[in-house]
Amino acid sequence: MAAGAVRPAPRRYMPDGPVPPSCPRHDQGRCMTDHPTGASEPAILTPETRTALFYSTLFMGSALSAVYAGVWMAGRGLTPDQIGVVNAVPLFLMLVLNWLVGRVADKASDWRGVIVWSAWLAALAPLGFFAVEGFWGILLVWTLAGLPHMASIPVLDAAAMRMTARRGSAFGALRAWGTIGYLVALAGAGWLMERLGQGAYVPLLAGFAALKAVAAMGLPRFRAPGTNPDAPGARHLREVLKPWFLLPLLGWAAVFATHLVINAFQGLLWQAQGIGLGTVGLLIAVGAASETAMFFVYRRLFRGVRARTLMLASAVLSAIRWALMAQAPGLPVLWFLQALHGLTYGMGFLAGVQFIANWTSEDIAAEAQGFFVVLQQGMSVAAMAGFGLLMQHWGPGAHWGSAAFAALGAAAIWASWRLQEP
């Protein structure tokens, strides 16, 4: 084999292209190697059901923070640039930890243990908010709470992807329950916050973290019994760390970063435009509902479409969305822009996970997904810090920076088409 060449795999779970006609069974572009094993299980106890239950609690705290964290921090005396630093520091630290956590999880007998321990650590840390004040105290507790939560997400996504591929179920529909839980938390937390005020933020955040930790105890075993020596894909990450593989991941990581900015700053921006907190919650809920719908219809809507095509489409649409958001449009346009979230985020996210699963084996599933998240967080550190500075001078016009960032991501994904691949 020539130097630098990538070992071709005999077949792929999720081809970056149309499903081959010879594939006897396929789901969401994946070749199935066995039949679902849950036929004799009570429906309520299937691995998919227990994983969906945990996913439904995974982003409840994120939903609460998307609307109220910035407002709560500002109420504690933090400036916009300090809020940007608080959100960026955990992301910076995860540049080192995510890849390491993924490697540890892959070497364990199952990915479940890492997920459960992370959930409990993330449940204990928010209790520190009851005792701290000021920038440094909030930064410390926010970081301790965020690290285990963020570290577990790529491990869970990789584990759920491999489990659903093996059993013949759909990862997208399973992942959608994370957004459903996000929507439920938005509705419930918004109602409580409007009645109880900003003082309810920390108790609600701690409660959501505790609920997630309890749900983690019901997670199933994700790996199949025994080993699968014929599993497709690279068994070492270095086998696929080539420009044709890296550019799409880097490009969509930039797109992801522009979406993460909304979680940190959009509540403040819309409030400054005279939009009430209740309406802010509804606007974010529209985006979450659009994302949920995309997760459920993805495999039927885009069966046979190449993953990078979908990643590129999400990047281009994101650049357009942020350019329109920079105009500080009124509510009618904002409803429409939020409804695009399923295409700008949901479609791109699933396509990115699909692209990775295509070229990597189960031996490095969590490590590869963790690497993708490392790229996302590296881009997010720059986006968070930059957006905070732009927002101080331009207000909603800071979205022009997000539009440029997403356009650069689209260019990187497009460039990968020009390179040779296996």
CSV table of C-alpha atoms in Angstrom, one decimal:
chain,number,residue,atom,x,y,z
A,1,MET,CA,0.0,0.0,0.0
A,2,ALA,CA,1.4,3.4,-0.9
A,3,ALA,CA,2.6,5.7,1.8
A,4,GLY,CA,-0.2,7.9,3.2
A,5,ALA,CA,-2.9,5.7,1.7
A,6,VAL,CA,-6.0,4.8,3.7
A,7,ARG,CA,-6.9,1.1,4.1
A,8,PRO,CA,-10.2,0.6,2.3
A,9,ALA,CA,-12.9,-1.1,4.3
A,10,PRO,CA,-14.9,-4.0,2.9
A,11,ARG,CA,-18.2,-2.3,3.5
A,12,ARG,CA,-19.6,0.7,5.5
A,13,TYR,CA,-22.3,1.1,8.0
A,14,MET,CA,-23.2,4.5,6.7
A,15,PRO,CA,-21.8,5.2,3.2
A,16,ASP,CA,-20.9,8.7,2.2
A,17,GLY,CA,-23.1,8.2,-0.9
A,18,PRO,CA,-26.1,6.1,-2.1
A,19,VAL,CA,-26.8,2.8,-0.5
A,20,PRO,CA,-25.4,0.0,-2.6
A,21,PRO,CA,-28.0,-2.2,-4.3
A,22,SER,CA,-26.4,-5.3,-2.9
A,23,CYS,CA,-27.1,-4.2,0.7
A,24,PRO,CA,-29.9,-6.6,1.8
A,25,ARG,CA,-31.1,-4.3,4.7
A,26,HIS,CA,-30.4,-0.7,5.2
A,27,ASP,CA,-31.5,2.1,7.5
A,28,GLN,CA,-30.5,5.8,7.2
A,29,GLY,CA,-27.8,4.8,4.7
A,30,ARG,CA,-26.4,2.0,6.9
A,31,CYS,CA,-25.8,-1.6,5.9
A,32,MET,CA,-27.2,-3.9,8.6
A,33,THR,CA,-25.1,-6.8,9.7
A,34,ASP,CA,-27.8,-8.4,11.8
A,35,HIS,CA,-31.4,-8.3,12.7
A,36,PRO,CA,-32.8,-6.3,15.7
A,37,THR,CA,-32.4,-8.3,18.9
A,38,GLY,CA,-35.2,-6.7,20.9
A,39,ALA,CA,-38.1,-8.8,19.6
A,40,SER,CA,-38.4,-10.8,22.8
A,41,GLU,CA,-38.0,-7.7,25.1
A,42,PRO,CA,-40.9,-5.8,26.6
A,43,ALA,CA,-41.2,-2.7,24.5
A,44,ILE,CA,-40.8,-0.4,27.5
A,45,LEU,CA,-37.5,-2.0,28.4
A,46,THR,CA,-35.7,-2.0,25.1
A,47,PRO,CA,-32.2,-0.5,24.9
A,48,GLU,CA,-33.6,2.2,22.6
A,49,THR,CA,-36.3,3.2,25.1
A,50,ARG,CA,-33.9,3.5,28.0
A,51,THR,CA,-31.4,5.5,25.9
A,52,ALA,CA,-34.2,7.7,24.7
A,53,LEU,CA,-35.2,8.4,28.3
A,54,PHE,CA,-31.7,9.5,29.1
A,55,TYR,CA,-31.5,11.6,26.0
A,56,SER,CA,-34.7,13.4,27.0
A,57,THR,CA,-32.9,14.7,30.2
A,58,LEU,CA,-29.6,15.4,28.5
A,59,PHE,CA,-30.2,18.9,27.4
A,60,MET,CA,-32.7,20.2,29.9
A,61,GLY,CA,-30.1,22.3,31.7
A,62,SER,CA,-28.9,23.6,28.3
A,63,ALA,CA,-32.4,24.7,27.5
A,64,LEU,CA,-32.7,26.6,30.7
A,65,SER,CA,-29.3,28.2,30.2
A,66,ALA,CA,-29.9,29.1,26.6
A,67,VAL,CA,-32.6,31.6,27.7
A,68,TYR,CA,-31.6,32.6,31.2
A,69,ALA,CA,-27.8,32.0,31.9
A,70,GLY,CA,-26.7,35.2,30.2
A,71,VAL,CA,-29.5,37.2,31.9
A,72,TRP,CA,-28.6,35.6,35.3
A,73,MET,CA,-24.9,36.3,34.9
A,74,ALA,CA,-25.6,39.9,33.9
A,75,GLY,CA,-27.7,40.2,37.0
A,76,ARG,CA,-24.7,39.1,39.1
A,77,GLY,CA,-22.6,41.9,37.7
A,78,LEU,CA,-20.8,40.1,34.8
A,79,THR,CA,-20.1,42.1,31.6
A,80,PRO,CA,-20.8,40.7,28.1
A,81,ASP,CA,-17.1,39.9,27.6
A,82,GLN,CA,-16.9,38.2,31.0
A,83,ILE,CA,-20.0,36.1,30.1
A,84,GLY,CA,-18.2,35.2,26.9
A,85,VAL,CA,-15.1,34.1,28.9
A,86,VAL,CA,-17.3,32.0,31.3
A,87,ASN,CA,-18.8,30.1,28.4
A,88,ALA,CA,-15.5,29.8,26.5
A,89,VAL,CA,-13.3,28.4,29.3
A,90,PRO,CA,-15.0,25.0,29.6
A,91,LEU,CA,-14.9,24.6,25.8
A,92,PHE,CA,-11.2,25.4,25.8
A,93,LEU,CA,-10.5,22.8,28.5
A,94,MET,CA,-12.5,20.2,26.6
A,95,LEU,CA,-10.1,20.6,23.7
A,96,VAL,CA,-7.8,18.3,25.7
A,97,LEU,CA,-10.3,16.3,27.7
A,98,ASN,CA,-12.8,15.2,25.0
A,99,TRP,CA,-10.3,13.2,23.0
A,100,LEU,CA,-8.9,11.6,26.1
A,101,VAL,CA,-12.3,10.7,27.5
A,102,GLY,CA,-13.2,9.1,24.1
A,103,ARG,CA,-10.1,7.0,24.2
A,104,VAL,CA,-10.8,5.9,27.8
A,105,ALA,CA,-14.4,5.0,26.9
A,106,ASP,CA,-13.4,3.0,23.8
A,107,LYS,CA,-10.9,0.9,25.9
A,108,ALA,CA,-13.6,0.1,28.6
A,109,SER,CA,-15.8,-3.0,28.3
A,110,ASP,CA,-18.7,-0.7,27.5
A,111,TRP,CA,-19.3,3.0,27.0
A,112,ARG,CA,-22.0,3.1,29.6
A,113,GLY,CA,-19.7,3.5,32.6
A,114,VAL,CA,-18.2,6.8,31.4
A,115,ILE,CA,-21.6,8.2,30.7
A,116,VAL,CA,-23.0,7.3,34.1
A,117,TRP,CA,-20.0,8.7,36.0
A,118,SER,CA,-20.1,11.9,34.0
A,119,ALA,CA,-23.8,12.4,34.7
A,120,TRP,CA,-23.3,12.2,38.5
A,121,LEU,CA,-20.3,14.5,38.5
A,122,ALA,CA,-22.3,17.0,36.4
A,123,ALA,CA,-25.1,16.7,39.0
A,124,LEU,CA,-23.0,17.6,42.0
A,125,ALA,CA,-21.1,20.6,40.6
A,126,PRO,CA,-24.1,23.0,40.2
A,127,LEU,CA,-24.6,23.0,43.9
A,128,GLY,CA,-21.6,25.3,44.1
A,129,PHE,CA,-23.7,28.1,42.6
A,130,PHE,CA,-25.5,28.4,46.0
A,131,ALA,CA,-22.2,29.4,47.6
A,132,VAL,CA,-20.3,31.6,45.1
A,133,GLU,CA,-20.5,35.2,44.0
A,134,GLY,CA,-18.7,37.2,41.3
A,135,PHE,CA,-16.9,36.4,38.1
A,136,TRP,CA,-14.2,34.0,39.4
A,137,GLY,CA,-16.6,32.0,41.5
A,138,ILE,CA,-19.2,31.7,38.7
A,139,LEU,CA,-16.4,30.8,36.3
A,140,LEU,CA,-15.1,28.0,38.5
A,141,VAL,CA,-18.5,26.3,39.2
A,142,TRP,CA,-19.7,26.8,35.6
A,143,THR,CA,-16.5,25.0,34.4
A,144,LEU,CA,-16.8,22.1,36.9
A,145,ALA,CA,-20.5,21.6,35.9
A,146,GLY,CA,-19.9,21.9,32.2
A,147,LEU,CA,-16.8,19.6,31.8
A,148,PRO,CA,-18.4,16.2,32.6
A,149,HIS,CA,-21.6,17.1,30.8
A,150,MET,CA,-19.8,18.0,27.6
A,151,ALA,CA,-17.4,15.0,27.9
A,152,SER,CA,-20.3,12.5,27.9
A,153,ILE,CA,-22.1,13.8,24.8
A,154,PRO,CA,-19.8,12.4,22.1
A,155,VAL,CA,-19.4,9.1,24.0
A,156,LEU,CA,-23.2,8.8,24.2
A,157,ASP,CA,-23.7,9.7,20.5
A,158,ALA,CA,-21.1,7.2,19.4
A,159,ALA,CA,-22.5,4.5,21.6
A,160,ALA,CA,-26.1,5.1,20.5
A,161,MET,CA,-25.1,5.3,16.8
A,162,ARG,CA,-23.3,1.9,17.0
A,163,MET,CA,-26.2,0.3,19.0
A,164,THR,CA,-28.9,1.4,16.6
A,165,ALA,CA,-26.8,0.4,13.5
A,166,ARG,CA,-26.4,-3.1,15.0
A,167,ARG,CA,-30.1,-3.5,16.0
A,168,GLY,CA,-31.6,-1.9,12.9
A,169,SER,CA,-33.2,1.1,14.6
A,170,ALA,CA,-32.7,4.8,13.7
A,171,PHE,CA,-30.2,6.9,15.5
A,172,GLY,CA,-31.8,10.2,14.3
A,173,ALA,CA,-35.2,9.3,15.8
A,174,LEU,CA,-33.5,8.3,19.1
A,175,ARG,CA,-31.4,11.5,19.2
A,176,ALA,CA,-34.6,13.5,18.7
A,177,TRP,CA,-35.7,12.8,22.3
A,178,GLY,CA,-32.8,15.0,23.4
A,179,THR,CA,-34.5,17.9,21.7
A,180,ILE,CA,-37.9,16.9,22.9
A,181,GLY,CA,-36.6,17.1,26.5
A,182,TYR,CA,-35.1,20.5,25.6
A,183,LEU,CA,-38.5,21.7,24.5
A,184,VAL,CA,-40.2,20.5,27.6
A,185,ALA,CA,-37.6,22.2,29.8
A,186,LEU,CA,-38.0,25.4,27.8
A,187,ALA,CA,-41.8,25.5,28.4
A,188,GLY,CA,-41.7,24.5,32.0
A,189,ALA,CA,-38.7,26.6,33.0
A,190,GLY,CA,-40.0,29.7,31.2
A,191,TRP,CA,-43.3,29.4,33.1
A,192,LEU,CA,-41.5,29.1,36.4
A,193,MET,CA,-38.9,31.8,35.8
A,194,GLU,CA,-41.5,34.4,34.8
A,195,ARG,CA,-43.3,33.7,38.1
A,196,LEU,CA,-40.4,33.2,40.5
A,197,GLY,CA,-37.8,35.5,38.9
A,198,GLN,CA,-34.1,35.1,38.4
A,199,GLY,CA,-33.6,33.4,41.8
A,200,ALA,CA,-35.2,30.2,40.4
A,201,TYR,CA,-32.4,29.7,37.8
A,202,VAL,CA,-29.9,27.9,40.1
A,203,PRO,CA,-32.4,25.6,41.8
A,204,LEU,CA,-33.8,24.6,38.4
A,205,LEU,CA,-30.4,24.0,36.9
A,206,ALA,CA,-29.4,21.8,39.8
A,207,GLY,CA,-32.7,19.9,39.6
A,208,PHE,CA,-32.3,19.2,35.9
A,209,ALA,CA,-28.8,17.9,36.5
A,210,ALA,CA,-30.0,15.6,39.2
A,211,LEU,CA,-32.8,14.2,37.0
A,212,LYS,CA,-30.2,13.4,34.3
A,213,ALA,CA,-28.0,11.5,36.8
A,214,VAL,CA,-30.9,9.4,37.9
A,215,ALA,CA,-31.9,8.6,34.3
A,216,ALA,CA,-28.3,7.5,33.5
A,217,MET,CA,-28.7,4.6,35.9
A,218,GLY,CA,-31.2,3.0,33.5
A,219,LEU,CA,-28.9,3.1,30.4
A,220,PRO,CA,-28.4,-0.3,28.7
A,221,ARG,CA,-25.1,-1.9,27.6
A,222,PHE,CA,-24.2,-0.5,24.2
A,223,ARG,CA,-21.6,-2.9,22.9
A,224,ALA,CA,-22.5,-6.2,21.4
A,225,PRO,CA,-21.4,-9.3,23.3
A,226,GLY,CA,-18.0,-10.4,22.2
A,227,THR,CA,-15.9,-8.8,19.4
A,228,ASN,CA,-16.6,-8.2,15.8
A,229,PRO,CA,-13.3,-8.6,13.9
A,230,ASP,CA,-15.0,-7.8,10.5
A,231,ALA,CA,-16.4,-4.5,11.6
A,232,PRO,CA,-15.8,-1.9,8.8
A,233,GLY,CA,-13.8,1.2,9.1
A,234,ALA,CA,-10.4,2.4,10.3
A,235,ARG,CA,-9.3,0.9,13.6
A,236,HIS,CA,-6.8,3.8,14.3
A,237,LEU,CA,-7.7,7.5,14.0
A,238,ARG,CA,-4.5,8.2,12.3
A,239,GLU,CA,-5.6,6.1,9.3
A,240,VAL,CA,-8.2,8.7,8.4
A,241,LEU,CA,-6.6,11.9,9.6
A,242,LYS,CA,-6.1,13.2,6.0
A,243,PRO,CA,-7.2,16.5,4.5
A,244,TRP,CA,-10.2,14.9,2.7
A,245,PHE,CA,-11.5,13.7,6.1
A,246,LEU,CA,-10.5,16.7,8.2
A,247,LEU,CA,-11.8,19.5,6.1
A,248,PRO,CA,-15.5,18.6,6.3
A,249,LEU,CA,-15.2,18.1,10.1
A,250,LEU,CA,-13.4,21.5,10.5
A,251,GLY,CA,-15.9,23.2,8.2
A,252,TRP,CA,-19.0,21.9,10.1
A,253,ALA,CA,-17.3,22.6,13.4
A,254,ALA,CA,-17.3,26.3,12.4
A,255,VAL,CA,-21.0,26.0,11.6
A,256,PHE,CA,-21.6,24.4,15.0
A,257,ALA,CA,-19.8,27.2,16.8
A,258,THR,CA,-22.1,29.8,15.2
A,259,HIS,CA,-25.1,27.9,16.6
A,260,LEU,CA,-23.6,27.7,20.1
A,261,VAL,CA,-23.3,31.5,20.2
A,262,ILE,CA,-27.1,31.7,20.2
A,263,ASN,CA,-27.2,29.7,23.5
A,264,ALA,CA,-24.9,32.2,25.2
A,265,PHE,CA,-26.0,35.6,23.8
A,266,GLN,CA,-29.3,35.4,21.9
A,267,GLY,CA,-31.5,35.9,25.0
A,268,LEU,CA,-29.6,39.1,25.8
A,269,LEU,CA,-29.8,40.4,22.2
A,270,TRP,CA,-33.5,39.7,21.8
A,271,GLN,CA,-34.3,41.2,25.2
A,272,ALA,CA,-32.3,44.4,24.2
A,273,GLN,CA,-34.6,44.5,21.0
A,274,GLY,CA,-37.6,44.7,23.3
A,275,ILE,CA,-38.6,41.1,23.1
A,276,GLY,CA,-40.0,39.7,26.3
A,277,LEU,CA,-38.4,36.6,28.0
A,278,GLY,CA,-41.5,34.6,27.4
A,279,THR,CA,-41.3,35.3,23.6
A,280,VAL,CA,-37.5,34.6,23.7
A,281,GLY,CA,-38.3,31.1,25.1
A,282,LEU,CA,-40.9,30.5,22.3
A,283,LEU,CA,-38.4,31.6,19.6
A,284,ILE,CA,-35.8,29.2,20.9
A,285,ALA,CA,-38.6,26.5,21.2
A,286,VAL,CA,-39.4,27.0,17.5
A,287,GLY,CA,-35.8,26.2,16.6
A,288,ALA,CA,-35.8,23.1,18.9
A,289,ALA,CA,-39.0,21.9,17.3
A,290,SER,CA,-37.6,22.3,13.8
A,291,GLU,CA,-34.5,20.3,15.0
A,292,THR,CA,-36.7,17.5,16.4
A,293,ALA,CA,-38.7,17.2,13.2
A,294,MET,CA,-35.4,16.9,11.2
A,295,PHE,CA,-34.1,14.1,13.4
A,296,PHE,CA,-37.3,12.1,12.9
A,297,VAL,CA,-37.5,12.6,9.1
A,298,TYR,CA,-33.8,12.6,8.2
A,299,ARG,CA,-33.4,9.0,7.1
A,300,ARG,CA,-36.5,9.1,4.9
A,301,LEU,CA,-35.8,12.6,3.5
A,302,PHE,CA,-32.1,12.1,2.7
A,303,ARG,CA,-31.7,8.4,2.1
A,304,GLY,CA,-28.8,7.9,-0.4
A,305,VAL,CA,-27.6,11.6,-0.2
A,306,ARG,CA,-23.9,12.0,0.4
A,307,ALA,CA,-23.1,13.1,3.9
A,308,ARG,CA,-20.8,16.0,2.8
A,309,THR,CA,-23.5,17.3,0.5
A,310,LEU,CA,-25.8,17.7,3.5
A,311,MET,CA,-23.0,19.2,5.6
A,312,LEU,CA,-22.3,21.8,2.9
A,313,ALA,CA,-26.0,22.7,2.5
A,314,SER,CA,-26.2,23.3,6.3
A,315,ALA,CA,-23.2,25.6,6.2
A,316,VAL,CA,-24.5,27.7,3.3
A,317,LEU,CA,-28.0,28.0,4.9
A,318,SER,CA,-26.3,28.9,8.2
A,319,ALA,CA,-24.4,31.8,6.6
A,320,ILE,CA,-27.7,33.1,5.1
A,321,ARG,CA,-29.5,32.7,8.4
A,322,TRP,CA,-26.9,34.7,10.4
A,323,ALA,CA,-26.7,37.4,7.7
A,324,LEU,CA,-30.5,38.0,8.0
A,325,MET,CA,-30.3,37.9,11.8
A,326,ALA,CA,-27.7,40.7,11.7
A,327,GLN,CA,-30.4,43.0,10.4
A,328,ALA,CA,-32.3,42.8,13.7
A,329,PRO,CA,-35.5,41.8,11.9
A,330,GLY,CA,-38.9,41.9,13.5
A,331,LEU,CA,-40.7,38.9,15.0
A,332,PRO,CA,-42.3,37.6,11.7
A,333,VAL,CA,-38.8,37.1,10.2
A,334,LEU,CA,-37.4,35.8,13.4
A,335,TRP,CA,-40.0,33.0,13.5
A,336,PHE,CA,-38.9,32.0,10.0
A,337,LEU,CA,-35.2,32.1,10.8
A,338,GLN,CA,-35.7,30.0,13.9
A,339,ALA,CA,-37.7,27.5,11.8
A,340,LEU,CA,-34.5,27.0,9.7
A,341,HIS,CA,-32.7,25.5,12.6
A,342,GLY,CA,-33.6,22.0,11.6
A,343,LEU,CA,-31.7,22.5,8.3
A,344,THR,CA,-28.8,24.6,9.6
A,345,TYR,CA,-28.1,22.5,12.7
A,346,GLY,CA,-30.1,19.2,12.8
A,347,MET,CA,-29.3,18.1,9.2
A,348,GLY,CA,-25.6,19.1,9.5
A,349,PHE,CA,-25.2,17.3,12.8
A,350,LEU,CA,-26.6,14.0,11.7
A,351,ALA,CA,-24.6,14.2,8.4
A,352,GLY,CA,-21.4,14.8,10.4
A,353,VAL,CA,-22.0,11.8,12.6
A,354,GLN,CA,-22.9,9.7,9.5
A,355,PHE,CA,-19.6,10.8,7.8
A,356,ILE,CA,-17.5,9.7,10.8
A,357,ALA,CA,-19.3,6.4,11.2
A,358,ASN,CA,-18.7,5.7,7.6
A,359,TRP,CA,-14.9,5.7,7.9
A,360,THR,CA,-14.2,4.5,11.5
A,361,SER,CA,-14.8,1.2,13.2
A,362,GLU,CA,-16.3,0.5,16.6
A,363,ASP,CA,-12.8,0.3,18.1
A,364,ILE,CA,-12.4,4.1,17.9
A,365,ALA,CA,-16.1,5.1,17.8
A,366,ALA,CA,-16.0,7.4,20.9
A,367,GLU,CA,-12.5,8.7,20.2
A,368,ALA,CA,-13.5,9.7,16.6
A,369,GLN,CA,-16.7,11.4,17.8
A,370,GLY,CA,-14.7,13.0,20.6
A,371,PHE,CA,-12.2,14.3,18.0
A,372,PHE,CA,-15.1,15.9,16.1
A,373,VAL,CA,-16.3,17.6,19.3
A,374,VAL,CA,-12.8,18.8,20.0
A,375,LEU,CA,-12.9,20.6,16.6
A,376,GLN,CA,-16.3,22.0,17.4
A,377,GLN,CA,-15.2,23.3,20.7
A,378,GLY,CA,-12.0,24.8,19.3
A,379,MET,CA,-14.1,26.8,16.9
A,380,SER,CA,-16.5,27.7,19.6
A,381,VAL,CA,-13.8,29.2,21.8
A,382,ALA,CA,-13.0,31.6,19.1
A,383,ALA,CA,-16.6,32.2,18.2
A,384,MET,CA,-17.7,32.9,21.8
A,385,ALA,CA,-14.8,35.3,22.6
A,386,GLY,CA,-15.2,37.1,19.2
A,387,PHE,CA,-18.9,37.4,19.3
A,388,GLY,CA,-18.8,38.8,22.9
A,389,LEU,CA,-16.5,41.6,21.7
A,390,LEU,CA,-18.5,42.3,18.5
A,391,MET,CA,-21.7,42.4,20.5
A,392,GLN,CA,-20.5,45.3,22.7
A,393,HIS,CA,-19.9,47.5,19.6
A,394,TRP,CA,-22.5,46.2,17.1
A,395,GLY,CA,-25.3,44.6,19.0
A,396,PRO,CA,-27.2,42.3,16.6
A,397,GLY,CA,-24.7,43.2,13.9
A,398,ALA,CA,-22.3,40.8,15.6
A,399,HIS,CA,-24.2,38.1,13.6
A,400,TRP,CA,-22.2,39.3,10.5
A,401,GLY,CA,-19.2,37.6,12.2
A,402,SER,CA,-21.2,34.4,12.6
A,403,ALA,CA,-22.2,34.6,8.9
A,404,ALA,CA,-18.5,34.9,7.8
A,405,PHE,CA,-17.5,32.0,10.1
A,406,ALA,CA,-20.2,29.7,8.6
A,407,ALA,CA,-19.2,30.8,5.1
A,408,LEU,CA,-15.6,29.8,5.8
A,409,GLY,CA,-16.9,26.4,7.0
A,410,ALA,CA,-18.8,26.0,3.8
A,411,ALA,CA,-15.6,26.7,1.8
A,412,ALA,CA,-13.7,24.0,3.8
A,413,ILE,CA,-16.4,21.4,3.2
A,414,TRP,CA,-16.5,22.3,-0.5
A,415,ALA,CA,-12.7,22.0,-0.7
A,416,SER,CA,-12.8,18.4,0.5
A,417,TRP,CA,-14.6,17.5,-2.8
A,418,ARG,CA,-11.4,18.6,-4.7
A,419,LEU,CA,-9.2,16.1,-2.8
A,420,GLN,CA,-8.7,12.4,-3.5
A,421,GLU,CA,-10.3,10.0,-1.1
A,422,PRO,CA,-10.1,6.2,-0.8
